[in-house]
Coordinates of C-alpha atoms and ligand atoms in Angstrom, one line a residue:
X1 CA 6.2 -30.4 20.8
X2 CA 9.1 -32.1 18.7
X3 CA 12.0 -29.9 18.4
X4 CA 12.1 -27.2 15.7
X5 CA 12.3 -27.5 12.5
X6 CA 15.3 -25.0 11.1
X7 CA 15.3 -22.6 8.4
X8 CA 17.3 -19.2 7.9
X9 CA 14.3 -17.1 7.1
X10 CA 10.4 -17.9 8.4
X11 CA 7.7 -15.6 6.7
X12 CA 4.3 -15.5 8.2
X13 CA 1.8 -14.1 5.9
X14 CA 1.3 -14.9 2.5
X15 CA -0.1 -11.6 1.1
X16 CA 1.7 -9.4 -1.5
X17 CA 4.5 -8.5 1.5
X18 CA 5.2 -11.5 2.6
X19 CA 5.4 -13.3 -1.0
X20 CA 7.5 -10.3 -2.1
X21 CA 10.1 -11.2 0.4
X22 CA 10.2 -14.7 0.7
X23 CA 10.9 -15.4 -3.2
X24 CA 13.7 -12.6 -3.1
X25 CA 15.4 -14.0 -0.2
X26 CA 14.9 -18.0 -1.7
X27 CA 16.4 -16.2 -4.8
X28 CA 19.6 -16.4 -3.1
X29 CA 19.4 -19.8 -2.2
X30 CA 18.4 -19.2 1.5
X31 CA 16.1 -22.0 2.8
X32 CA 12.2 -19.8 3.3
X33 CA 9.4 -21.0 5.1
X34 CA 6.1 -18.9 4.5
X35 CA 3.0 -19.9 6.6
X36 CA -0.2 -18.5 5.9
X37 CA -3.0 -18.5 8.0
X38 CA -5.7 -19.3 5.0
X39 CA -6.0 -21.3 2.1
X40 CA -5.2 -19.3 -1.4
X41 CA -7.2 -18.0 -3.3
X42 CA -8.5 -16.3 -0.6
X43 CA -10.4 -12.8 -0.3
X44 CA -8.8 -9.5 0.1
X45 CA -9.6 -6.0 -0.2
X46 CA -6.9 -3.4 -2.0
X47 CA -7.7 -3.9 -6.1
X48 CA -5.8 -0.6 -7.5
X49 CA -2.4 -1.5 -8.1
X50 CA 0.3 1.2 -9.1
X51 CA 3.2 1.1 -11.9
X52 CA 5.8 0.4 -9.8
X53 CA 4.9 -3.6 -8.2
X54 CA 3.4 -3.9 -11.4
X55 CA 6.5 -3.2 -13.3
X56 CA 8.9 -3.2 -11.1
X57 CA 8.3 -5.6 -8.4
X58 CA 6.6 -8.0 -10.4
X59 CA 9.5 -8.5 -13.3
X60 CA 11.8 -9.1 -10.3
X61 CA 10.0 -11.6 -9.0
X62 CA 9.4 -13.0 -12.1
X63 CA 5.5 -13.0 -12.7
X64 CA 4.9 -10.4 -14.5
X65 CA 3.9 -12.3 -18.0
X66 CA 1.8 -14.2 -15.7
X67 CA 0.3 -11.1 -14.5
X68 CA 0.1 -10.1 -18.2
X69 CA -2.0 -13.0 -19.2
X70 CA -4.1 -12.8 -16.3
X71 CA -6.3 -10.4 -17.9
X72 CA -6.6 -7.8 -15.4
X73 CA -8.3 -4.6 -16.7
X74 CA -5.7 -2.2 -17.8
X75 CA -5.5 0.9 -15.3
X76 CA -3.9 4.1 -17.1
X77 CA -4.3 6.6 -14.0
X78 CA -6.7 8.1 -11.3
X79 CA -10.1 10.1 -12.0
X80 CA -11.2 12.3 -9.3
X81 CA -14.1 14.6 -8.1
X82 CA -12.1 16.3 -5.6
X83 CA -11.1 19.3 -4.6
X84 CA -13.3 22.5 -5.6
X85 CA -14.0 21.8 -9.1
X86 CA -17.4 20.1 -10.3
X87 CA -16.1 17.8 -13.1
X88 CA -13.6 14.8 -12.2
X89 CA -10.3 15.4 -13.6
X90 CA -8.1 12.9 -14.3
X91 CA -4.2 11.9 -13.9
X92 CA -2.7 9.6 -16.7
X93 CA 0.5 8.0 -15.9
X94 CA 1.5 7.9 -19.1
X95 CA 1.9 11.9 -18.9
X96 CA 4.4 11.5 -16.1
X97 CA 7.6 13.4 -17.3
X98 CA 9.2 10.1 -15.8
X99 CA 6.9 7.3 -16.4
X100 CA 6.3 7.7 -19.8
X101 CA 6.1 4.7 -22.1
X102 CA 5.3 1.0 -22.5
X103 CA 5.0 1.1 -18.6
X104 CA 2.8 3.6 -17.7
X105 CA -0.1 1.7 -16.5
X106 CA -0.8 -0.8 -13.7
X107 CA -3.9 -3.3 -13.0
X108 CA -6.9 -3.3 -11.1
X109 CA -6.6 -6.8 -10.1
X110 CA -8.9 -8.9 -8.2
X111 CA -6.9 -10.1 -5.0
X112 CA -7.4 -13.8 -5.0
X113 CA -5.5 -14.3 -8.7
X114 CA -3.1 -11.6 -8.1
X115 CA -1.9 -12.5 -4.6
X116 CA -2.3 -16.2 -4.9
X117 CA -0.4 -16.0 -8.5
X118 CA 2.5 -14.2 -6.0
X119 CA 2.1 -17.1 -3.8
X120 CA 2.6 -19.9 -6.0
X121 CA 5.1 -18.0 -7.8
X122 CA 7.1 -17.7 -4.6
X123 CA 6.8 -22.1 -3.9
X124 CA 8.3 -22.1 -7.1
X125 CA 11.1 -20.3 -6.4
X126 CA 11.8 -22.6 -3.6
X127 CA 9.8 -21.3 -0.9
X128 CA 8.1 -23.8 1.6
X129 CA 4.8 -22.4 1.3
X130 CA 2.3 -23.7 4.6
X131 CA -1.4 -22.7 4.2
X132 CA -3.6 -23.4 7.1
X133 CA -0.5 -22.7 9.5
X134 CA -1.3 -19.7 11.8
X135 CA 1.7 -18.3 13.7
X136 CA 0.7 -17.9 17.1
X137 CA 3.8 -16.3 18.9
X138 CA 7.4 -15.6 18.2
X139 CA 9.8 -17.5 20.2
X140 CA 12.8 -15.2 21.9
X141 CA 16.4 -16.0 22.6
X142 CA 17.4 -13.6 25.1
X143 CA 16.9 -10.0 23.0
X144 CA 16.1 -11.8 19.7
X145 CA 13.6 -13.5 17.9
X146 CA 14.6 -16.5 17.2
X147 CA 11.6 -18.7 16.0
X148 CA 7.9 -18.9 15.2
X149 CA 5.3 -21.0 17.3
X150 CA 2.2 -22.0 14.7
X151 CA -0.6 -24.6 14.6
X152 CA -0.2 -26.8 11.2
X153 CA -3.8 -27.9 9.5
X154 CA -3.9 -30.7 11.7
X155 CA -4.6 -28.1 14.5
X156 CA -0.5 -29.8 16.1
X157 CA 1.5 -27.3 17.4
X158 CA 5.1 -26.7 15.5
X159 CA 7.9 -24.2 16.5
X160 CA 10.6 -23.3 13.5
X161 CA 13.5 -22.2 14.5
X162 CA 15.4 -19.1 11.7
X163 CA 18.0 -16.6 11.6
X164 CA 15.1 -14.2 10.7
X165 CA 11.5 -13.2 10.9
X166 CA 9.3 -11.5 8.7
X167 CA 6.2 -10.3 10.0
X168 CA 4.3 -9.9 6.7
X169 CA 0.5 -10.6 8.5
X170 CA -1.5 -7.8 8.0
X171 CA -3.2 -5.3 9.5
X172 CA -5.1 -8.2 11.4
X173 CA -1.6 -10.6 12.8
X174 CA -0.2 -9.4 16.1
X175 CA 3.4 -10.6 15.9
X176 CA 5.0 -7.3 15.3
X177 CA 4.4 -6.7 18.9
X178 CA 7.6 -9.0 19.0
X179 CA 9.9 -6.1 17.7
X180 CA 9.2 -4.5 20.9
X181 CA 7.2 -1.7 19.4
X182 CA 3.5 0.3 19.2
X183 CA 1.4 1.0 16.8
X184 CA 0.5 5.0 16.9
X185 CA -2.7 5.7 14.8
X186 CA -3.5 8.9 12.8
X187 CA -5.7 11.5 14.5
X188 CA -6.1 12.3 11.0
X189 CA -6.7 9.3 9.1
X190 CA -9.6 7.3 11.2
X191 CA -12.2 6.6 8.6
X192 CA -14.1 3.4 8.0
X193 CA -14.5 1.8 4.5
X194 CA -18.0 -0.4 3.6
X195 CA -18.1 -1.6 0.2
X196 CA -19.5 -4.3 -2.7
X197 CA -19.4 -5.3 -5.6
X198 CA -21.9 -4.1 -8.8
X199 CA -22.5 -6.6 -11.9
X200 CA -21.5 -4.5 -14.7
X201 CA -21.7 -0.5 -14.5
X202 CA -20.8 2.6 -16.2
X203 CA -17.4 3.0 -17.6
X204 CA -15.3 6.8 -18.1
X205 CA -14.4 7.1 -21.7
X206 CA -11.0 5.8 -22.9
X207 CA -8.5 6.3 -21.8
X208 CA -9.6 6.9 -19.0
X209 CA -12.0 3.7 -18.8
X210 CA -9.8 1.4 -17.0
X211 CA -8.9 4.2 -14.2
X212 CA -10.4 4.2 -10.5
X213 CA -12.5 6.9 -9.4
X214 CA -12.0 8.5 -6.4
X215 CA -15.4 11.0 -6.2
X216 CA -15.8 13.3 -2.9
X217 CA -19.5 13.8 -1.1
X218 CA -20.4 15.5 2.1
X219 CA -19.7 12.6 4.2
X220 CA -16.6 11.1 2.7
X221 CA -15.3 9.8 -0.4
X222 CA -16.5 6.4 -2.9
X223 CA -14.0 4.5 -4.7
X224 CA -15.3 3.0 -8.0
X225 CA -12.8 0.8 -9.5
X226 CA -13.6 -1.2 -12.6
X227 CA -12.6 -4.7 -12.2
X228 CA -13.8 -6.7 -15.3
X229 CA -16.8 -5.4 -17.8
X230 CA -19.1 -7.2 -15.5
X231 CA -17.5 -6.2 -12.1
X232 CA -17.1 -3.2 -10.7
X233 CA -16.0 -2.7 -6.8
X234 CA -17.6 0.3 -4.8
X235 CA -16.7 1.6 -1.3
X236 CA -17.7 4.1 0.9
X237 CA -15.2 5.9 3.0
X238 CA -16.7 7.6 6.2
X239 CA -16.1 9.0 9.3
X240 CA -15.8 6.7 12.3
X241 CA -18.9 7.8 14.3
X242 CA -20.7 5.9 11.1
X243 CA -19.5 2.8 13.4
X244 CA -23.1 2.4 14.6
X245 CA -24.6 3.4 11.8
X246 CA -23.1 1.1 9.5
X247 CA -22.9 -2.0 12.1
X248 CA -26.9 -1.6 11.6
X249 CA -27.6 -1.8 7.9
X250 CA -24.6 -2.4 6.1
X251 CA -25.9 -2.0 2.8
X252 CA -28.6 0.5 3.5
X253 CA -25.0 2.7 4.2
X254 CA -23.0 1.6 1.2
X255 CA -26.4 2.6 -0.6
X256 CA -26.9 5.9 0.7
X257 CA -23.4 7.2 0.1
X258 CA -23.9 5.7 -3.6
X259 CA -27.2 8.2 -3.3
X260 CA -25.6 11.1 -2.3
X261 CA -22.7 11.0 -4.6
X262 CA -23.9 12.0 -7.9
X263 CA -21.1 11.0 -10.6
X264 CA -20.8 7.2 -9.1
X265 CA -25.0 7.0 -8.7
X266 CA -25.2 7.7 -12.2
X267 CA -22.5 5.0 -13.3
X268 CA -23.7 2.5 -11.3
X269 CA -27.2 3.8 -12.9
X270 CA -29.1 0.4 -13.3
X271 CA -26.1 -1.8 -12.3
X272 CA -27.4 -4.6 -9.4
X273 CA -25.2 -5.5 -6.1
X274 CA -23.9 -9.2 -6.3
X275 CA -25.4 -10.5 -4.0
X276 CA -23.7 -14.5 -4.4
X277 CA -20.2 -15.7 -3.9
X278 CA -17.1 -14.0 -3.1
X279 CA -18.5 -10.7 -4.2
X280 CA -21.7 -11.7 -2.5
X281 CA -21.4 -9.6 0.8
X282 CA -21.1 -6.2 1.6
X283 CA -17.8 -5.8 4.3
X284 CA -16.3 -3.0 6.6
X285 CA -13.1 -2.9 6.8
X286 CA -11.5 -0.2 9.4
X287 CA -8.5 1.8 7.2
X288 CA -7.4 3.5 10.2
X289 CA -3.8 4.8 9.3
X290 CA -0.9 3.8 11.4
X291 CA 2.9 3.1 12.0
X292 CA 4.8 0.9 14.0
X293 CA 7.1 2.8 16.3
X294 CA 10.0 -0.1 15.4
X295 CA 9.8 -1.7 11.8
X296 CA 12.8 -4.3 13.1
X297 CA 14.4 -5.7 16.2
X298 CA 16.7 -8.5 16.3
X299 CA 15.9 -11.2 14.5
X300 CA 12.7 -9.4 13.1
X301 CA 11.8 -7.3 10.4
X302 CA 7.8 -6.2 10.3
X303 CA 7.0 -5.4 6.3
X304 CA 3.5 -4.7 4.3
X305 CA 0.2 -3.8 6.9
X306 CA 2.1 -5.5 9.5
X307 CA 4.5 -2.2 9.6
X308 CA 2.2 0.5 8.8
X309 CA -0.9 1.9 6.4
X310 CA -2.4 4.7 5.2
X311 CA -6.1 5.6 3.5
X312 CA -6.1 4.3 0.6
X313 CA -7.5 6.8 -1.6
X314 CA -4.6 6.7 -3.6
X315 CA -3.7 2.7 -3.8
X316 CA -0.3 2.6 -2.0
X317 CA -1.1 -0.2 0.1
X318 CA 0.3 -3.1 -2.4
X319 CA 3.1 -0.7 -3.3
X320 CA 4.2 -0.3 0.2
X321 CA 3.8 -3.9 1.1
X322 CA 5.8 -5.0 -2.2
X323 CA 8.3 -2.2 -1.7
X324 CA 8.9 -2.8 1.8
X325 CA 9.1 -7.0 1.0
X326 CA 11.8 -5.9 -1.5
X327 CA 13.6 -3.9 1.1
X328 CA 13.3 -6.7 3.6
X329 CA 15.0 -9.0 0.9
X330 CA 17.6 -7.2 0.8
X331 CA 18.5 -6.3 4.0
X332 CA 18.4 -9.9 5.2
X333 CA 20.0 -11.5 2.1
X334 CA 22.9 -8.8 3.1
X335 CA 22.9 -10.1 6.7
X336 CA 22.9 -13.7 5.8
X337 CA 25.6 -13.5 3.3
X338 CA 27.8 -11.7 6.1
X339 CA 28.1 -8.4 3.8
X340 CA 26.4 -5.9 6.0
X341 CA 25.6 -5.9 10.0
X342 CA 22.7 -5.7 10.8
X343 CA 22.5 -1.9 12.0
X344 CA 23.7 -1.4 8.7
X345 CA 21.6 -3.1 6.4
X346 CA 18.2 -2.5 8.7
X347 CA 18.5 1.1 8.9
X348 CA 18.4 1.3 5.5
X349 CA 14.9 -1.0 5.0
X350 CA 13.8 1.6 7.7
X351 CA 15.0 4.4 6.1
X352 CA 13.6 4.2 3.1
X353 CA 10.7 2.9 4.0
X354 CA 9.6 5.5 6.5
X355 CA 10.4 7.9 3.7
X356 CA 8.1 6.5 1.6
X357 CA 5.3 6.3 4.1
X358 CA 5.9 9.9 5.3
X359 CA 6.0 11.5 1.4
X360 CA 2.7 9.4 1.0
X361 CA 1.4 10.8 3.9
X362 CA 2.3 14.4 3.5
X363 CA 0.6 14.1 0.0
X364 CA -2.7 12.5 1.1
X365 CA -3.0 14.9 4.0
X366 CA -2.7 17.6 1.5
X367 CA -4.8 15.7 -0.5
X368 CA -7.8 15.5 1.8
X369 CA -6.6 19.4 2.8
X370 CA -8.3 20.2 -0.8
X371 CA -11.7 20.0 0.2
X372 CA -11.5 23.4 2.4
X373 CA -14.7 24.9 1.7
X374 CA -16.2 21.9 3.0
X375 CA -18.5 22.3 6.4
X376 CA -19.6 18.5 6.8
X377 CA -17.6 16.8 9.8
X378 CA -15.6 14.4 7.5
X379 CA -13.6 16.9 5.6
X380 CA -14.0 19.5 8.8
X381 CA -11.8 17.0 10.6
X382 CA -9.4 16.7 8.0
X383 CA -8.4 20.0 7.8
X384 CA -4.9 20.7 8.5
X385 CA -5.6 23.2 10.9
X386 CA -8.0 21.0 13.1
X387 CA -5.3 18.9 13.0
X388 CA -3.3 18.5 16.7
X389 CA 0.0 19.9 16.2
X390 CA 1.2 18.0 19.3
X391 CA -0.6 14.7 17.8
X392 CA 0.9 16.0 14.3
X393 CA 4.2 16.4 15.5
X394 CA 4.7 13.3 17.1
X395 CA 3.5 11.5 13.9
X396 CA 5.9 13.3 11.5
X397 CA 9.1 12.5 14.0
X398 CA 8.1 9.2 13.6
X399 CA 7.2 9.0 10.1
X400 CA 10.6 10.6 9.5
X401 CA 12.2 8.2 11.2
X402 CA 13.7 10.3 13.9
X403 CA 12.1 8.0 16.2
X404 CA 14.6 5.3 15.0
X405 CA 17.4 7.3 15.7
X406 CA 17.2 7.2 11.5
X407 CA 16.6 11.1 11.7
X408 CA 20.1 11.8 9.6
X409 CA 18.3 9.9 6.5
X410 CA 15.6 12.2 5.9
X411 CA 17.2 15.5 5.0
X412 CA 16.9 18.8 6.6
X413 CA 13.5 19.9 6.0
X414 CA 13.3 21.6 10.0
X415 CA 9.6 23.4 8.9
X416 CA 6.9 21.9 11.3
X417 CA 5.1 18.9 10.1
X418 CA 1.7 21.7 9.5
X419 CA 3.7 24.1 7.6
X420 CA 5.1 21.0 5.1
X421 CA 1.7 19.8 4.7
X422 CA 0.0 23.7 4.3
X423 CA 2.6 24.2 1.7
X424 CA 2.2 20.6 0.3
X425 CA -1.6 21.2 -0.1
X426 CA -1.1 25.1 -2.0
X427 CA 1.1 22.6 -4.3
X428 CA -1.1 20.5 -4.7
X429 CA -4.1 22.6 -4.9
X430 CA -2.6 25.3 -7.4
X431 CA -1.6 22.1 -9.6
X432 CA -4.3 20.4 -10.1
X433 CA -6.5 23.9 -10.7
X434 CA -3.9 24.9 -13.1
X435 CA -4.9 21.6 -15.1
X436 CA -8.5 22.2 -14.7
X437 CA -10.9 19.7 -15.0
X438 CA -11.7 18.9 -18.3
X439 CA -11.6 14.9 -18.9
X440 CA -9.1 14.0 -20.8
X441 CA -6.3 17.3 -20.6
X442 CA -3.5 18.0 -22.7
X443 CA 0.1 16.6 -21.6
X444 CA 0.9 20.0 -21.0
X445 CA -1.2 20.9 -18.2
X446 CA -1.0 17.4 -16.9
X447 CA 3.1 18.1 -17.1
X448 CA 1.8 21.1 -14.6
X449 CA 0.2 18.6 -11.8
X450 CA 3.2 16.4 -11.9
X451 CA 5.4 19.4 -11.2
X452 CA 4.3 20.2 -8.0
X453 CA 7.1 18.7 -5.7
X454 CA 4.5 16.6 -2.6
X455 CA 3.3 14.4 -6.5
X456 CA 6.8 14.5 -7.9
X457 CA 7.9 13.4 -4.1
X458 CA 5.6 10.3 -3.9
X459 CA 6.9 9.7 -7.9
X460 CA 10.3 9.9 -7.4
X461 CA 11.2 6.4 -5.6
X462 CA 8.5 4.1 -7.1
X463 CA 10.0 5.4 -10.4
X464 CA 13.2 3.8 -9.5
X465 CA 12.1 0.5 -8.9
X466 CA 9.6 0.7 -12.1
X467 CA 12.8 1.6 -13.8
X468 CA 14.9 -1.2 -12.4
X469 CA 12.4 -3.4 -13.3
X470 CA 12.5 -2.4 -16.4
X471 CA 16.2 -1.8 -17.4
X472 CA 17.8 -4.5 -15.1
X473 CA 20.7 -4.2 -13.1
X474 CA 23.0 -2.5 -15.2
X475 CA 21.1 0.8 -13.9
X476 CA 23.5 1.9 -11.5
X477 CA 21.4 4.3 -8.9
X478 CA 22.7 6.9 -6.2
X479 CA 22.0 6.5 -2.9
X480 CA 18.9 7.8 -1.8
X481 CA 19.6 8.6 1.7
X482 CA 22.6 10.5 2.9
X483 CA 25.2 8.4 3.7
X484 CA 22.8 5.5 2.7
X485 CA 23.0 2.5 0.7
X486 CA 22.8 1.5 -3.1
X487 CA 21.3 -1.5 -4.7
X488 CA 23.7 -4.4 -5.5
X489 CA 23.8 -5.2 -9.3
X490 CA 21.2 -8.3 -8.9
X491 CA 18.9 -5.9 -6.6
X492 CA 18.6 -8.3 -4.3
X493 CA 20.6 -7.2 -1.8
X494 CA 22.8 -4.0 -0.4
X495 CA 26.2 -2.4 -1.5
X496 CA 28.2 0.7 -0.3
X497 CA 28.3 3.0 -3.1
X498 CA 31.9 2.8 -4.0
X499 CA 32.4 -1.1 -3.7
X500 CA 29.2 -0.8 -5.8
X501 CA 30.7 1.7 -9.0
X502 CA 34.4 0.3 -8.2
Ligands
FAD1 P1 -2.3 -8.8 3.5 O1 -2.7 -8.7 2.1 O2 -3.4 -8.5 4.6 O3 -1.8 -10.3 3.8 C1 -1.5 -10.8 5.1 C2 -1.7 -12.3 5.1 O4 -1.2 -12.8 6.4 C3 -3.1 -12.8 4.9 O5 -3.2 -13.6 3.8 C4 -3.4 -13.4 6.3 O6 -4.3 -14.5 6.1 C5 -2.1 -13.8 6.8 N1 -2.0 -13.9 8.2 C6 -2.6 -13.1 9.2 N2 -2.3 -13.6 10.4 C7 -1.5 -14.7 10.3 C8 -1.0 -15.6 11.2 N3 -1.1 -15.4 12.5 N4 -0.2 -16.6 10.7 C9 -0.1 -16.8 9.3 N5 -0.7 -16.0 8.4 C10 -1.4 -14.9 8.9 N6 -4.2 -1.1 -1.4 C11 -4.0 -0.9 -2.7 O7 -2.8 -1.1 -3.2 N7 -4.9 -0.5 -3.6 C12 -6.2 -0.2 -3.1 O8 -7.1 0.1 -3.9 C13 -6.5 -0.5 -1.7 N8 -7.7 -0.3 -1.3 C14 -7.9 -0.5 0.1 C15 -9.2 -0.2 0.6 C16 -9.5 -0.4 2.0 C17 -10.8 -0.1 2.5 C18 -8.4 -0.9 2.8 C19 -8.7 -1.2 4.3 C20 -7.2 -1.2 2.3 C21 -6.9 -1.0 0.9 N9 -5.7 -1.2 0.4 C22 -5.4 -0.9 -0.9 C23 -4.6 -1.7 1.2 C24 -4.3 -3.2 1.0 O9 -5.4 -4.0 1.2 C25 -3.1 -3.6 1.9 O10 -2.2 -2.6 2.1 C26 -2.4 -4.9 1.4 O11 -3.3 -6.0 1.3 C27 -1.2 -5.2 2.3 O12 -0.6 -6.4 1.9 P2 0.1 -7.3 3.0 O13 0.8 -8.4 2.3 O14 0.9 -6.5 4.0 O15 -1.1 -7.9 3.9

């Protein structure tokens, strides 16, 4: 092998992540190598975006006209049969004390224009984009990472040598093993997902039309989320012991959940499976819910499904893998501009971004934690008192971050990790009965749902970046962790909060 090729930053995975952070960091005139495994546009799973990459994320990076013209279908909030109540009700953004206005909406978006539109995007700002080119190990100097080992499309083996990694590869890569952590899975959150896609299909009325539908049955939840007029993707969520079940007719199991859940049968009413293409197959995907035990180590920085996921009944996986890509940015633009050390500027990309896992966590436990009169084994299991508390406790230290010695960041809440999610549920619960369930409901009792503090909790931080996006950097922001850091005025990197407003 010749020697290595330098750069100051690799990035190995070209999903929404890894794009994220690579044109952030080129943004500062860092030289970025990405290499991706595929070639774009390639397939992916995870079509429900939220306001904030839309918005936020997305006007940083520059593409969001692009995105605008793309013609994804317009998605104005979340419809769900949930909870006790009958009739869906529904969640508009746009009633959102906070994010109200010309942004309230996101996309559904089908993955192979959106991410490869964020890929191009990125060569454009200067990243050295290398499809085909699978990273096979990192290389180590000692404590640190210090390089990337990958096969090019000739199948010739390559090292690159960097100041920085980011592991932006998915659920599926295995180079976050190189920042010397584990993975520790959910006892709560073990379901498996088998889904299509339906030509055409029922729509909810406006404006509600464009939302996706999240719709409870006895053995797990469908998602039904309208992608065009003639496209609409469908997936069953189910327990794990479906393994074998679903391993021997895949779409005899998508079928019969579809059979046994009333409001997405009768939407899909005569609606045929695609059966050709892309869209052609019916896939599993396992969304078992996990977190790194380490989200950096020297030289290494593990962002998107590489660092952790959860279910994804309520569409945080792009938001988490944009956010964290944007927190990555600017942790290692800080470091390689010699503004921060590296303890400094990395506990504050970990910080925040356990936070944000751990709120979305607490609010889709307590989300699932609705369905308490339910006997079936799926929702049995995800009761809040089945849960473990020794399994539950250990995931809440590390989902707070006390595992990273990052315990001071996330405040002083000292109940046990089932009495925050009990009380998180009641929230939750009381809320969303309080605003009934009639289809479309008044901004007053939707005001009523966004009040309860687990909702306003997982609001609260993708507001701020929606807002940034949407202001620019003259919005000078508090920091959000005690003794934390603030934005610098580009938002590309970190400041200290007084050099910041001095
Ligand atoms: P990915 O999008 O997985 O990108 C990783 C990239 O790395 C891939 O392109 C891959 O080819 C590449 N790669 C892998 N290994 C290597 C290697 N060795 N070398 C080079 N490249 C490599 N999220 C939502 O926001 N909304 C949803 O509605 C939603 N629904 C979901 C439904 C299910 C059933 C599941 C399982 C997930 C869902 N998600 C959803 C989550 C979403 O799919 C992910 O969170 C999101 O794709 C993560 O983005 P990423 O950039 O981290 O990783």
């Amino acid at each position: 092998m010749s020697a290595p090729e330098e750069f100051d930053v690799i990035v190995v995975g070209g999903g929404p992540a890894g794009s994220t952070a690579a044109t952030l960091i080129a943004d500062q005139g860092h030289r970025v190598v990405l290499l991706e495994k595929q070639r774009f546009p390639r397939y992916q799973i995870g079509e429900s975006l939220l306001p904030a990459t839309v918005h936020g994320v997305c006007r940083l990076l520059g593409v969001d006209e692009e995105i605008r013209r793309a013609g994804f279908t317009a998605k104005r909030g979340g419809s769900f049969r949930w909870g006790t109540s009958p009739d869906p009700w529904n969640f508009l953004f746009a009633l959102s004390p906070e994010l109200s206005g010309p942004t309230s909406y996101a996309y559904q978006v089908d993955r192979m224009t959106f991410d490869d539109i964020l890929l191009r995007n990125a060569a454009r700002h200067g990243v050295d984009v290398r499809e085909e080119s699978s990273a096979l190990e990192a290389v180590t100097t000692g404590e640190r990472v210090t390089g990337v080992v990958y096969t090019d499309p000739a199948g010739e083996r390559r090292e690159l040598a960097a100041a920085h990694v980011a592991d932006a590869s998915g659920s599926t890569g295995r180079l976050h093993a190189a920042a010397g952590g584990t993975r520790q899975y959910s006892e709560f959150f073990q379901n498996l997902a088998v889904f299509g896609y339906f030509a055409g299909g029922g729509r909810l009325p406006e404006p509600d039309a464009g939302n996706i539908l999240c719709a409870a049955f006895d053995e797990g939840w469908l998602w039904y989320i309208p992608l065009r007029d003639d496209l609409t993707s469908v997936g069953a969520v189910l327990n794990r012991d479906q393994a074998g079940r679903i391993q021997a007719d895949r779409e005899g199991t998508l079928r019969e959940s579809i059979r046994r859940c009333g409001i997405v049968r009768d939407l899909l009413g005569d609606a045929e499976r695609v059966t050709e293409g892309t869209y052609g197959s019916v896939r599993v995907r396992r969304d078992y819910s996990y977190a790194g035990t380490r989200f950096w180590a020297p030289g290494i920085t593990l962002i998107g499904d590489a660092a952790c996921f959860i279910d994804p009944v309520f569409s945080t996986g792009v938001h988490l893998a944009t956010y964290s890509g944007l927190l990555a940015a600017r942790s290692i633009n800080s470091v390689l501009a010699e503004e921060l050390s590296e303890d400094r500027a990395f506990g504050e990309f970990e910080g925040r971004y356990r936070r944000e896992y751990a709120v979305f966590y607490e609010f889709l436990a307590a989300f699932y934690d609705m369905r308490q009169r339910e006997e079936s084994y799926f929702w049995k299991a995800r009761k809040v008192t089945n849960m473990q508390s020794g399994d539950m406790e250990a995931f809440a230290t590390l989902v707070a971050g006390a595992a990273s010695a990052e315990s001071a960041l996330v405040g002083a809440d000292t109940r046990t990790a089932a009495e925050r999610f009990t009380s998180a549920s009641a929230d939750l619960s009381h809320a969303v009965q309080r605003t009934g369930a009639a289809r479309t409901p008044s901004g007053e009792r939707m005001t009523e749902l966004f009040r309860a503090p687990v909702v306003s909790g997982v609001m609260s931080e993708m507001n701020r970046i929606q807002r940034r996006g949407v202001s620019g950097p003259a919005t000078a922001e508090p920091p959000l962790l005690d003794g934390g850091l603030v934005p610098s005025a580009d938002g590309r990197r970190w400041a200290e909060p007084a050099a910041e407003g001095a």
